[in-house]
Amino acid sequence: MTHTTQVPHRRPVPDRSGAAPAAQPPARRRPASQQWAAWAFLTPVTLYLVLFYAYPLYRNLDLSLRHYTVRSFVQGDAPFTGLQNYRTVFDDPTFAPALLHTVVFTAVCLAFQYAIGLALAVFFNQHFRLSATLRALFLVPWLLPLIVSASTWSWMLNSESGVVNAALHAVGIDPVNWLTSPSWSLTSVIIANIWIGVPFNLVVLHSGLQSIPHSLYEAAALDGANAWQRFWRITFPLLRPVSAITLLLGLVYTLKVFDIIWIMTKGGPAESSTTFATWSYQLGFGNLLPAFGPGAAVGNLLVVAALVFGLVYVRVQRKQALS
């Protein structure tokens, strides 16, 4: 006689509140039609990234590692030289001034664009009459083509017929050679770039101010906080995430500014306003015998700088999210 062992039925273990956990439904696989639809949506984005980002970066890296001439650029038989183009760039006497000009141009533009944009954003956040109209007018420099803006500033800062020197003469100040003096050329392109970049900071920071609850300002006013204390204790801390992305995008844009500098000064006089962006163009396209390799190497230095700051931003944001 055989004995059959019965396995007892396991009941679901209730949680602390006494309720039995709900039964988990079996995982369902997506139908093939949905998978094909997902790939169909991803394909255009993937092709765009490959054609307009990955391939140009690969070609630029390949240019910087080979000795390209006009003939080898067409035929594609340039010899591999390794890091020789980078050594040529580092040993070039233009490298140190161009690096200094790039750092000064980027830092000064970012500081003034952010400060002026933040001040205007706080001002327009008061919602007074015609605030929307005036805010829209401030967007004009951002909407104009860069060639138009740069040409306008070149005319305004002209040493002989510019309106800026005419205004200085009217108040008894000697005219300044804004575009033809090595002492003022970098300042001139910085002023023009600040004017162009302020609207972007205004729009982004004003959008960030809209997300701050007005009740916080009312509570601070009841506690006796003045306008500066409300700004420093409420507005500025709550705008840090928006400020971080604004400064990062401004940094990436300012590092690669070429149109304004080239139209206004062409990096001169005597390379007094040459940055990495204009130097890369001069090496690759500004001479009768173009140096494609060194020009690509300078461009890659800009890419690496932007990538480093982007990684720093991601790391800081991740730390803030975890804390």
JSON list of C-alpha atoms in Angstrom, two decimals, residues 2 19 21-22 49 63 66 69 79 90 110 112 132 158 177 189-190 194 222-223 254 276 285 293 300 310 317:
[
{"chain": "A", "resi": 2, "resn": "THR", "atom": "CA", "xyz": [1.50, 3.25, -1.07]},
{"chain": "A", "resi": 19, "resn": "ALA", "atom": "CA", "xyz": [-3.78, 42.64, 3.73]},
{"chain": "A", "resi": 21, "resn": "PRO", "atom": "CA", "xyz": [-0.51, 41.01, -1.46]},
{"chain": "A", "resi": 22, "resn": "ALA", "atom": "CA", "xyz": [-2.09, 41.16, -4.88]},
{"chain": "A", "resi": 49, "resn": "LEU", "atom": "CA", "xyz": [22.91, 61.40, -34.70]},
{"chain": "A", "resi": 63, "resn": "LEU", "atom": "CA", "xyz": [41.87, 64.65, -39.84]},
{"chain": "A", "resi": 66, "resn": "ARG", "atom": "CA", "xyz": [46.85, 62.34, -40.38]},
{"chain": "A", "resi": 69, "resn": "THR", "atom": "CA", "xyz": [47.11, 68.17, -47.99]},
{"chain": "A", "resi": 79, "resn": "PRO", "atom": "CA", "xyz": [49.65, 59.20, -44.03]},
{"chain": "A", "resi": 90, "resn": "PHE", "atom": "CA", "xyz": [50.98, 73.23, -28.85]},
{"chain": "A", "resi": 110, "resn": "LEU", "atom": "CA", "xyz": [29.12, 84.10, -19.48]},
{"chain": "A", "resi": 112, "resn": "PHE", "atom": "CA", "xyz": [27.75, 89.37, -17.95]},
{"chain": "A", "resi": 132, "resn": "ALA", "atom": "CA", "xyz": [5.29, 91.08, -22.00]},
{"chain": "A", "resi": 158, "resn": "ASN", "atom": "CA", "xyz": [33.66, 102.03, -36.67]},
{"chain": "A", "resi": 177, "resn": "ASN", "atom": "CA", "xyz": [39.74, 102.45, -32.29]},
{"chain": "A", "resi": 189, "resn": "VAL", "atom": "CA", "xyz": [33.67, 91.33, -29.78]},
{"chain": "A", "resi": 190, "resn": "ILE", "atom": "CA", "xyz": [32.90, 90.59, -26.11]},
{"chain": "A", "resi": 194, "resn": "ILE", "atom": "CA", "xyz": [27.06, 89.78, -24.58]},
{"chain": "A", "resi": 222, "resn": "LEU", "atom": "CA", "xyz": [5.56, 88.58, 6.60]},
{"chain": "A", "resi": 223, "resn": "ASP", "atom": "CA", "xyz": [8.76, 87.57, 8.42]},
{"chain": "A", "resi": 254, "resn": "THR", "atom": "CA", "xyz": [30.43, 80.75, -26.40]},
{"chain": "A", "resi": 276, "resn": "PHE", "atom": "CA", "xyz": [40.40, 78.67, -30.85]},
{"chain": "A", "resi": 285, "resn": "PHE", "atom": "CA", "xyz": [40.59, 77.46, -44.69]},
{"chain": "A", "resi": 293, "resn": "GLY", "atom": "CA", "xyz": [45.38, 68.43, -39.53]},
{"chain": "A", "resi": 300, "resn": "ASN", "atom": "CA", "xyz": [38.99, 68.79, -31.15]},
{"chain": "A", "resi": 310, "resn": "GLY", "atom": "CA", "xyz": [29.27, 68.67, -19.68]},
{"chain": "A", "resi": 317, "resn": "GLN", "atom": "CA", "xyz": [23.49, 67.23, -10.87]}
]
